PDB file of N, CA and C and ligand atoms in Angstrom:
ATOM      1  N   UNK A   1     120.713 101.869 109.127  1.00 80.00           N
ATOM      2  CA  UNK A   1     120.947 101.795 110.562  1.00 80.00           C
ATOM      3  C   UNK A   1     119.597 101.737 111.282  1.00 80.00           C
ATOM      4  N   UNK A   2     119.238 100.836 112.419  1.00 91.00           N
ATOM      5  CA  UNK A   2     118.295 100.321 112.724  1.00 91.00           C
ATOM      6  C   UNK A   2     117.687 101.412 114.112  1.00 91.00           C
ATOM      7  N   UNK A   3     117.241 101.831 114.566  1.00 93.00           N
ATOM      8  CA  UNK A   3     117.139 103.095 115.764  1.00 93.00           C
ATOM      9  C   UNK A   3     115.851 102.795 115.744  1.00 93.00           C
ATOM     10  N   UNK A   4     115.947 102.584 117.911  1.00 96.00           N
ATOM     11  CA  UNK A   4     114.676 102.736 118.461  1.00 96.00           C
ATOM     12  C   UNK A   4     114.309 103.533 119.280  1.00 96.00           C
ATOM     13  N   UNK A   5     113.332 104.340 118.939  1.00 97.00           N
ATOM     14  CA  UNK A   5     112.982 105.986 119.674  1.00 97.00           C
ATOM     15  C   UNK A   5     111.279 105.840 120.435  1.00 97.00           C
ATOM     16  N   UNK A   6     111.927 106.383 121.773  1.00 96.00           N
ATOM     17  CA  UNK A   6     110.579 106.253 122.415  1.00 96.00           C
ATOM     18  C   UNK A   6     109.792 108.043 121.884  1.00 96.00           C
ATOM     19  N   UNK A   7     108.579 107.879 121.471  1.00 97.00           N
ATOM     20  CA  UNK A   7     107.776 109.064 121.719  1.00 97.00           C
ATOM     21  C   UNK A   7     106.267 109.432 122.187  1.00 97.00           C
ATOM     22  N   UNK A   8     106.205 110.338 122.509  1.00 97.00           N
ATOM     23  CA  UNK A   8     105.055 110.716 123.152  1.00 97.00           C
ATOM     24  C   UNK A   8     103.652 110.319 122.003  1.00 97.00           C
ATOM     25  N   UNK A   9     102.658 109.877 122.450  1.00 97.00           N
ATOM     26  CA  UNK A   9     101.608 109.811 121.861  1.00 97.00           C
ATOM     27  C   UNK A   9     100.629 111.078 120.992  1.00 97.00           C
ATOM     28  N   UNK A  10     100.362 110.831 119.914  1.00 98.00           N
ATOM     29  CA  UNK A  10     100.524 112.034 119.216  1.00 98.00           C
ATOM     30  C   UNK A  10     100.758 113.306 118.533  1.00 98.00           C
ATOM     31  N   UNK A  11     101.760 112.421 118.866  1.00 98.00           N
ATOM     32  CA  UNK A  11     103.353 113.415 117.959  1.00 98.00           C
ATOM     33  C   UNK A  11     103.363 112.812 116.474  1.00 98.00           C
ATOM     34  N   UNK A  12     103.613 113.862 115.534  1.00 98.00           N
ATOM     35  CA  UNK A  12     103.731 113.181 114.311  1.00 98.00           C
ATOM     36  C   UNK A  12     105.082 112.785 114.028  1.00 98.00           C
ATOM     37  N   UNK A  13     104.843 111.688 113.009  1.00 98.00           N
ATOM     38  CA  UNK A  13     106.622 111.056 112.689  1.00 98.00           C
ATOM     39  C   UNK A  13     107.620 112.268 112.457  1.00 98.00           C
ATOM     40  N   UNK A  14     106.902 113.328 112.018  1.00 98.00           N
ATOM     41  CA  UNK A  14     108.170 114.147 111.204  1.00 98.00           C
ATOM     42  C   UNK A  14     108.727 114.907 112.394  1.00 98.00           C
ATOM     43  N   UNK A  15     107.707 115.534 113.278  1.00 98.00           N
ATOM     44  CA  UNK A  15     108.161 116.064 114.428  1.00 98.00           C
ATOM     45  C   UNK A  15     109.738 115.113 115.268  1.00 98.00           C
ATOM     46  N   UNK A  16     109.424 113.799 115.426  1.00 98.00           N
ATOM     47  CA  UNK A  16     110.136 112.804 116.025  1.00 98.00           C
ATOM     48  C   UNK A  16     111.140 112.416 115.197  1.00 98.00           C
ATOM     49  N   UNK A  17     111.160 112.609 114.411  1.00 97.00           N
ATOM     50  CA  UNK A  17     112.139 112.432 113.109  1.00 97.00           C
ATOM     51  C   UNK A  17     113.345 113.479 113.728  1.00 97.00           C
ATOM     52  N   UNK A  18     112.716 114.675 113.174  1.00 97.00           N
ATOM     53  CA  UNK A  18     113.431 115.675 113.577  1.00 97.00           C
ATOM     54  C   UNK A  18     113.804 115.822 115.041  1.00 97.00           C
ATOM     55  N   UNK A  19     113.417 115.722 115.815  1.00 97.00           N
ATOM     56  CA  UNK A  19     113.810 115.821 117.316  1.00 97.00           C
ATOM     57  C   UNK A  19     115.404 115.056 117.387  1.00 97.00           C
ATOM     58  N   UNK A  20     115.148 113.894 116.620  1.00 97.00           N
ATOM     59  CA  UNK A  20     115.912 113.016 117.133  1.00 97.00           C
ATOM     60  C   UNK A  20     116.709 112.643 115.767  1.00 97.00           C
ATOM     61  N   UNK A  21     117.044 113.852 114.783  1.00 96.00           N
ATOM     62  CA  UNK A  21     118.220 113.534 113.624  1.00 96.00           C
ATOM     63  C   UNK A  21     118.005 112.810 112.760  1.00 96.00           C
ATOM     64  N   UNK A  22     116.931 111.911 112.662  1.00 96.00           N
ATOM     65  CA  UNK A  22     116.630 110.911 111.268  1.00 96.00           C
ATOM     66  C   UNK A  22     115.987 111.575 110.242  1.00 96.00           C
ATOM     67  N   UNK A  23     116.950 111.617 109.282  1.00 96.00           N
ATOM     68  CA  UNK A  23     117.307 112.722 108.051  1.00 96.00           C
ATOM     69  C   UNK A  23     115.904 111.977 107.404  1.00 96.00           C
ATOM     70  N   UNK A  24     114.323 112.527 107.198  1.00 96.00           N
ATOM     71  CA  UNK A  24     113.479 112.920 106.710  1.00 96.00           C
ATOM     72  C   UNK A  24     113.559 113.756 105.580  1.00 96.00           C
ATOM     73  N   UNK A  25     113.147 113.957 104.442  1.00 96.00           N
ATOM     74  CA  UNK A  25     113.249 114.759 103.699  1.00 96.00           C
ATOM     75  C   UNK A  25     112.161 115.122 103.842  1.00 96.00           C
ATOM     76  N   UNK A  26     111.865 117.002 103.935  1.00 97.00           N
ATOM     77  CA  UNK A  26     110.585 117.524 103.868  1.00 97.00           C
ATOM     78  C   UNK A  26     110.973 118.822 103.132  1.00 97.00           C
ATOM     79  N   UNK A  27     109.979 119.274 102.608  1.00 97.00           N
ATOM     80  CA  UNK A  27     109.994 120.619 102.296  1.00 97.00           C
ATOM     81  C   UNK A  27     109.143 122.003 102.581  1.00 97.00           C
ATOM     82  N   UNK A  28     108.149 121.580 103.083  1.00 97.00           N
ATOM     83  CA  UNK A  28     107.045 122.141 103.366  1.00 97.00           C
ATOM     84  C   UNK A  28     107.019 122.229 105.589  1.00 97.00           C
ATOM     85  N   UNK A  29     107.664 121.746 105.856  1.00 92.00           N
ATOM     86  CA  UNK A  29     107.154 121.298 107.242  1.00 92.00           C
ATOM     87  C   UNK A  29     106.351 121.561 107.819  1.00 92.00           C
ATOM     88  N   UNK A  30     105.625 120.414 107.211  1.00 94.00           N
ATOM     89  CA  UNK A  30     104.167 119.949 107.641  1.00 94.00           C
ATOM     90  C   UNK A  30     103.253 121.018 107.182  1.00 94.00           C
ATOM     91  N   UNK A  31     103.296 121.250 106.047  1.00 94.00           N
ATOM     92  CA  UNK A  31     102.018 122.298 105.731  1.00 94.00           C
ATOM     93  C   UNK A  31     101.214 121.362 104.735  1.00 94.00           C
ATOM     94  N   UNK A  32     101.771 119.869 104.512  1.00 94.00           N
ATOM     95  CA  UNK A  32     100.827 119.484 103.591  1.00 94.00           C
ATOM     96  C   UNK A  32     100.993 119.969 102.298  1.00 94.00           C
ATOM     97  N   UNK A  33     102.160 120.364 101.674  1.00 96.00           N
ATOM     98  CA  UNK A  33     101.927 120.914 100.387  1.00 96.00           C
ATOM     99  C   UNK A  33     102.998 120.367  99.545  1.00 96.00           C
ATOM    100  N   UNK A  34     104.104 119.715 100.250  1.00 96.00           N
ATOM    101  CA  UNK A  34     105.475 119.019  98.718  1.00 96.00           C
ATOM    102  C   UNK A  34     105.318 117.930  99.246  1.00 96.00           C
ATOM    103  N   UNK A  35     105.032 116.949  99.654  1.00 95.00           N
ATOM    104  CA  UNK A  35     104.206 115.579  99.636  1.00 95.00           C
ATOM    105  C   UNK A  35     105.863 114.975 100.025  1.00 95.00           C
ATOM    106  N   UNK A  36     106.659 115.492 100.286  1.00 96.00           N
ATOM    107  CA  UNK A  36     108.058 115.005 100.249  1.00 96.00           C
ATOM    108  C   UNK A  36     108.670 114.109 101.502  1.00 96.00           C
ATOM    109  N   UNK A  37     107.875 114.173 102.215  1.00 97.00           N
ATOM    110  CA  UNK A  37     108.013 113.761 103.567  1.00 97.00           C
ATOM    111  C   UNK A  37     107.752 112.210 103.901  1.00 97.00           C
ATOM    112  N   UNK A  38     107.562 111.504 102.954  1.00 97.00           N
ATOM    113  CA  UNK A  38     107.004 110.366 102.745  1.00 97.00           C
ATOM    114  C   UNK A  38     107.916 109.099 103.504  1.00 97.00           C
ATOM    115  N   UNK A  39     107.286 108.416 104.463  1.00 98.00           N
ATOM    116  CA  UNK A  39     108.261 107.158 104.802  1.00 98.00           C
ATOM    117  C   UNK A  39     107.248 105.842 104.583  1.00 98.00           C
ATOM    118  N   UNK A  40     108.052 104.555 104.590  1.00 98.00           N
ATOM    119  CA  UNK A  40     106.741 103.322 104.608  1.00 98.00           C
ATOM    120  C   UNK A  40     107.221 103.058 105.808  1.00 98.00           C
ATOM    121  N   UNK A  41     105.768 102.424 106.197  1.00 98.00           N
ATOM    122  CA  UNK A  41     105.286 101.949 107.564  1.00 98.00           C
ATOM    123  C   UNK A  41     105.678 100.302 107.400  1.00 98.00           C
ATOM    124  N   UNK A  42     106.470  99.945 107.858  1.00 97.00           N
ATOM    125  CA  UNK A  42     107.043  98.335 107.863  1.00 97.00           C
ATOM    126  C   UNK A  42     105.901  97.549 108.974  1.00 97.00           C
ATOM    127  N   UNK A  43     105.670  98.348 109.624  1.00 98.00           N
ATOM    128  CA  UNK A  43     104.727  97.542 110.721  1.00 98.00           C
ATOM    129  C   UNK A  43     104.074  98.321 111.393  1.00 98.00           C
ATOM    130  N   UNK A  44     102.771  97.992 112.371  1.00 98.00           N
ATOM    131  CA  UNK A  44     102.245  99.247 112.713  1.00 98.00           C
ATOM    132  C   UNK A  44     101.105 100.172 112.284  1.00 98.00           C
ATOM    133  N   UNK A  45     100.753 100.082 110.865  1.00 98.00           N
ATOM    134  CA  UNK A  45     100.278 101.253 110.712  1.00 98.00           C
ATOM    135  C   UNK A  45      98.592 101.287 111.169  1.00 98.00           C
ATOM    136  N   UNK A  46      97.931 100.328 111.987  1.00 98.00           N
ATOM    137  CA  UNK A  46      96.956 100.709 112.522  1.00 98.00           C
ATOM    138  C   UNK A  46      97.847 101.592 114.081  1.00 98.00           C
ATOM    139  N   UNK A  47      98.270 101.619 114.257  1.00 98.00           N
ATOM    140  CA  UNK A  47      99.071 102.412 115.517  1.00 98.00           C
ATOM    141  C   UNK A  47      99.413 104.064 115.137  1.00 98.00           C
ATOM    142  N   UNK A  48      98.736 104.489 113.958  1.00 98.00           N
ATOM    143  CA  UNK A  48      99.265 105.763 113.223  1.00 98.00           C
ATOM    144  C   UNK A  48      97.453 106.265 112.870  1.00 98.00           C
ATOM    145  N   UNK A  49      97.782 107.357 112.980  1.00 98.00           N
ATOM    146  CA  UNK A  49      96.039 108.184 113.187  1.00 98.00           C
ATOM    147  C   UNK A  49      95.716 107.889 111.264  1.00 98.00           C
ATOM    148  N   UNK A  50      94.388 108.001 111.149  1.00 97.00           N
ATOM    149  CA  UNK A  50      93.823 107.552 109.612  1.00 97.00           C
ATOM    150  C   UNK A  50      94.704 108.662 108.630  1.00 97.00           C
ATOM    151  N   UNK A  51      94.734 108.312 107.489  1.00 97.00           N
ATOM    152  CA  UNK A  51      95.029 109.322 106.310  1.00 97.00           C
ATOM    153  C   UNK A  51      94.266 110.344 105.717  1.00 97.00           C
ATOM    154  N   UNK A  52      94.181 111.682 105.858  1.00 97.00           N
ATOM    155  CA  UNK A  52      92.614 112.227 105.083  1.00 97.00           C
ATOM    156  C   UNK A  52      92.850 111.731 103.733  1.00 97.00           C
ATOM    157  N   UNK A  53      92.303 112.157 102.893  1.00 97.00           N
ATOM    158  CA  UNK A  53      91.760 112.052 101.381  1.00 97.00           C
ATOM    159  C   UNK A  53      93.426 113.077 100.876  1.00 97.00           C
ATOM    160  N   UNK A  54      93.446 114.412 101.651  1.00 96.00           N
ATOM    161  CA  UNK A  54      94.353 115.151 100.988  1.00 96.00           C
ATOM    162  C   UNK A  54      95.807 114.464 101.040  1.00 96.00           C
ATOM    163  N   UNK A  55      96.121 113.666 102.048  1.00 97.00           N
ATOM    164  CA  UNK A  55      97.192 112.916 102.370  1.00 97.00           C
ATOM    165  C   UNK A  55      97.205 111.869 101.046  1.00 97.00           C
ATOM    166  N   UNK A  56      96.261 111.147 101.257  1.00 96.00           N
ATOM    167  CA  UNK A  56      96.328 110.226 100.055  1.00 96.00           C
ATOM    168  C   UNK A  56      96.270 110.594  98.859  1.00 96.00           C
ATOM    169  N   UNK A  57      95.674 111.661  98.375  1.00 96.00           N
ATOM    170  CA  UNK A  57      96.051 112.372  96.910  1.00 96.00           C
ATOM    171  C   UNK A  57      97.900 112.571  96.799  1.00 96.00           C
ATOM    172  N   UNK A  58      98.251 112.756  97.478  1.00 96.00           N
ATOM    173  CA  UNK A  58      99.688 113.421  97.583  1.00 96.00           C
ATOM    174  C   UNK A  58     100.422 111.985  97.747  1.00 96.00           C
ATOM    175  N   UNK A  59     100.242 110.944  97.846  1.00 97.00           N
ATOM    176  CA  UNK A  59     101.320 109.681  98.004  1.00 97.00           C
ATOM    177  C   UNK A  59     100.377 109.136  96.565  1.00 97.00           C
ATOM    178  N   UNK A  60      99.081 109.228  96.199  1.00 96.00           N
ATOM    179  CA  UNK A  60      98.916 108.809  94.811  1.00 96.00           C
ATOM    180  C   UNK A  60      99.506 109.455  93.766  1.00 96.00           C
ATOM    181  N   UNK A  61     100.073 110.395  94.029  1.00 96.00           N
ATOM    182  CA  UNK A  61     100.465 111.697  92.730  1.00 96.00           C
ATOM    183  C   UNK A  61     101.952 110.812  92.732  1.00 96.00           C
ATOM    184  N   UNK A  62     102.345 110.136  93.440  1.00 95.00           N
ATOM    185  CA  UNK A  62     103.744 110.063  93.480  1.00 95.00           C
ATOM    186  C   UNK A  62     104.069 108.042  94.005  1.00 95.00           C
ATOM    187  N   UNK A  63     102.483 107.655  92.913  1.00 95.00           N
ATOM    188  CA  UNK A  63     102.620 106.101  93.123  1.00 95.00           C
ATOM    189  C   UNK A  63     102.933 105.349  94.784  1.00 95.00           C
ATOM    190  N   UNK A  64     102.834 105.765  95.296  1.00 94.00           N
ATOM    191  CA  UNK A  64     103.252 105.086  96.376  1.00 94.00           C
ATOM    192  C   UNK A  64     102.262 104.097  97.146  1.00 94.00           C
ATOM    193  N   UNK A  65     102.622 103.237  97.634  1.00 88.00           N
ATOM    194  CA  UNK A  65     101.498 102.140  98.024  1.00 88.00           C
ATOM    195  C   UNK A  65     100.844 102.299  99.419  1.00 88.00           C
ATOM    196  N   UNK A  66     100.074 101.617  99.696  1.00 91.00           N
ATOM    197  CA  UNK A  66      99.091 101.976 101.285  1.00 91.00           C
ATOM    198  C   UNK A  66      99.611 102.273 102.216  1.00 91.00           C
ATOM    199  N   UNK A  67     101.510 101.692 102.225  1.00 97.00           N
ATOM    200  CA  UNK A  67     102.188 101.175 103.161  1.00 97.00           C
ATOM    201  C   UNK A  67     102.880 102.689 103.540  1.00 97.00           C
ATOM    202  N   UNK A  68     102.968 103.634 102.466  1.00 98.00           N
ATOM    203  CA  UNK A  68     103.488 104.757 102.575  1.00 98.00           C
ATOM    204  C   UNK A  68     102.576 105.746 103.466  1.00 98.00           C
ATOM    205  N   UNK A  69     103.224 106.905 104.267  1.00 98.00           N
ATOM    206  CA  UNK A  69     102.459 108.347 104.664  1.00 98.00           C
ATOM    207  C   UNK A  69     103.457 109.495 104.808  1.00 98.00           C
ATOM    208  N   UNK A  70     102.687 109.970 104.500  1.00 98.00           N
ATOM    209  CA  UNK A  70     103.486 111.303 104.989  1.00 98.00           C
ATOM    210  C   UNK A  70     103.446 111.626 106.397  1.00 98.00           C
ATOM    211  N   UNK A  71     105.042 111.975 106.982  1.00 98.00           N
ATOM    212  CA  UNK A  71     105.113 111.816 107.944  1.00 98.00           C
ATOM    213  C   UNK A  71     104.761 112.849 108.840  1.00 98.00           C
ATOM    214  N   UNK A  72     104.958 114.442 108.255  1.00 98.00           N
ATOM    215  CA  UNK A  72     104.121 115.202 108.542  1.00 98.00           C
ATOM    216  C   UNK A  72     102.512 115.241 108.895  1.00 98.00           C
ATOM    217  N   UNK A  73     101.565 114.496 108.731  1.00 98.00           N
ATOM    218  CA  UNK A  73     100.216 114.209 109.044  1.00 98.00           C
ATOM    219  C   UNK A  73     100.086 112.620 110.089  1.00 98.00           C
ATOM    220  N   UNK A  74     101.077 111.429 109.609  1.00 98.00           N
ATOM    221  CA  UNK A  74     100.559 110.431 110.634  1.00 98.00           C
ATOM    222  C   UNK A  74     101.226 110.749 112.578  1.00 98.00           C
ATOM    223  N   UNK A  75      99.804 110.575 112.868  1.00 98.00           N
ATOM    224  CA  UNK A  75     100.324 110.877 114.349  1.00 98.00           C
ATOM    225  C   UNK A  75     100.441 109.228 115.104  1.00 98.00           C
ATOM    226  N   UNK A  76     101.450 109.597 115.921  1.00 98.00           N
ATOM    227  CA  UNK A  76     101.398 108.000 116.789  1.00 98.00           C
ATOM    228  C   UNK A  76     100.453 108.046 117.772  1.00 98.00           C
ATOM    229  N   UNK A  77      99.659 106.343 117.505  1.00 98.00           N
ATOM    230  CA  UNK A  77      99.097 105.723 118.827  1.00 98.00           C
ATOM    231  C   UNK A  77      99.703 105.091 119.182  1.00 98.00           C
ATOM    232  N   UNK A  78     100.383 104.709 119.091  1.00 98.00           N
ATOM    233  CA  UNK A  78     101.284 103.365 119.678  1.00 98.00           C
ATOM    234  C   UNK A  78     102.588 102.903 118.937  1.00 98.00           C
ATOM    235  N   UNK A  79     102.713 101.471 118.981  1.00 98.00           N
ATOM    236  CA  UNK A  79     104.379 100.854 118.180  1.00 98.00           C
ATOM    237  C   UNK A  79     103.958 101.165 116.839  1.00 98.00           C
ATOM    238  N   UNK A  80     105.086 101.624 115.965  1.00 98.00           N
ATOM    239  CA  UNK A  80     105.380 101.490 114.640  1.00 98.00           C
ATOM    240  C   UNK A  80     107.286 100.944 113.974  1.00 98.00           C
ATOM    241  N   UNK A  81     107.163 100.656 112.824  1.00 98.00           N
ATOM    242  CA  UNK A  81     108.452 100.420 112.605  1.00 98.00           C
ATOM    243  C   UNK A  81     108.015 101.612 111.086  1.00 98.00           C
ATOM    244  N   UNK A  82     109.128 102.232 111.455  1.00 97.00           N
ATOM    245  CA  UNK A  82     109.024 102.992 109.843  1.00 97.00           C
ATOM    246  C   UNK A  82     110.633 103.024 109.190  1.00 97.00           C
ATOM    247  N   UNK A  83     110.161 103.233 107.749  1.00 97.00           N
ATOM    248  CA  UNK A  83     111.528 102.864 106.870  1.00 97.00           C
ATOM    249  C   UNK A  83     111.961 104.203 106.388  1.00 97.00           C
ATOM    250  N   UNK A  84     112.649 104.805 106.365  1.00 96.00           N
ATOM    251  CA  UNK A  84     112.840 106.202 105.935  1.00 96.00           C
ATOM    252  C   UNK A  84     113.325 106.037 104.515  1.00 96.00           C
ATOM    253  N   UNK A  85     112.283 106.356 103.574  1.00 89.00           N
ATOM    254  CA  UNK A  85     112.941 106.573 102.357  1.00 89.00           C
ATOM    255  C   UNK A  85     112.697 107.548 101.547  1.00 89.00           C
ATOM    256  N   UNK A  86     112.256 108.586 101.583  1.00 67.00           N
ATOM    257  CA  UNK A  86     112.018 109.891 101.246  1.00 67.00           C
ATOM    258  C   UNK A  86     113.124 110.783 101.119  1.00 67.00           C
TER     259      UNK A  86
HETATM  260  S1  LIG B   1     106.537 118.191 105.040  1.00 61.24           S
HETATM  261 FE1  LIG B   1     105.532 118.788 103.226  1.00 61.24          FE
HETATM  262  S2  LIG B   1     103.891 117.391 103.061  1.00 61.24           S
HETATM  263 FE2  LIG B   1     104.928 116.773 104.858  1.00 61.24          FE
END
């Protein structure tokens, strides 16, 4: 199901996720520690704040490609399309 959500600028996905019912899987919320939170970025992802190193250890432990973040750490600058598959 396709859903378009306006949000405030630097809010992270998971926060907005949750606000607004799009079943995210997390376990940790947002502490950075079960890497579970993971969605791909379909479009957009210069519009999403950089990845640290610890972010990207945690989507490499679990193969995932550039296109992926955890949604707990990317904050919005602007438009994104994200795919929820976590
Ligand atoms: S909620 Fe655990 S790493 Fe994002």
């Amino acid at each position: 199901m396709d859903r378009s959500i306006c949000a405030q600028r630097g809010r992270t996905l998971l926060s907005v996720a949750k606000e607004n019912h799009v079943p995210v899987h997390f376990e940790c919320d947002g502490n950075m520690t079960c890497g579970t939170c993971y969605v791909k970025i379909e479009r957009g992802m210069e519009n999403l704040s950089r990845a640290t190193e610890e972010e990207r250890e945690h989507l490499n432990r679990r193969d995932l490609t550039d296109a992926h973040r955890l949604s707990c750490q990317a904050r919005l600058l602007g438009d994104v399309e994200v795919l929820v598959v976590s």
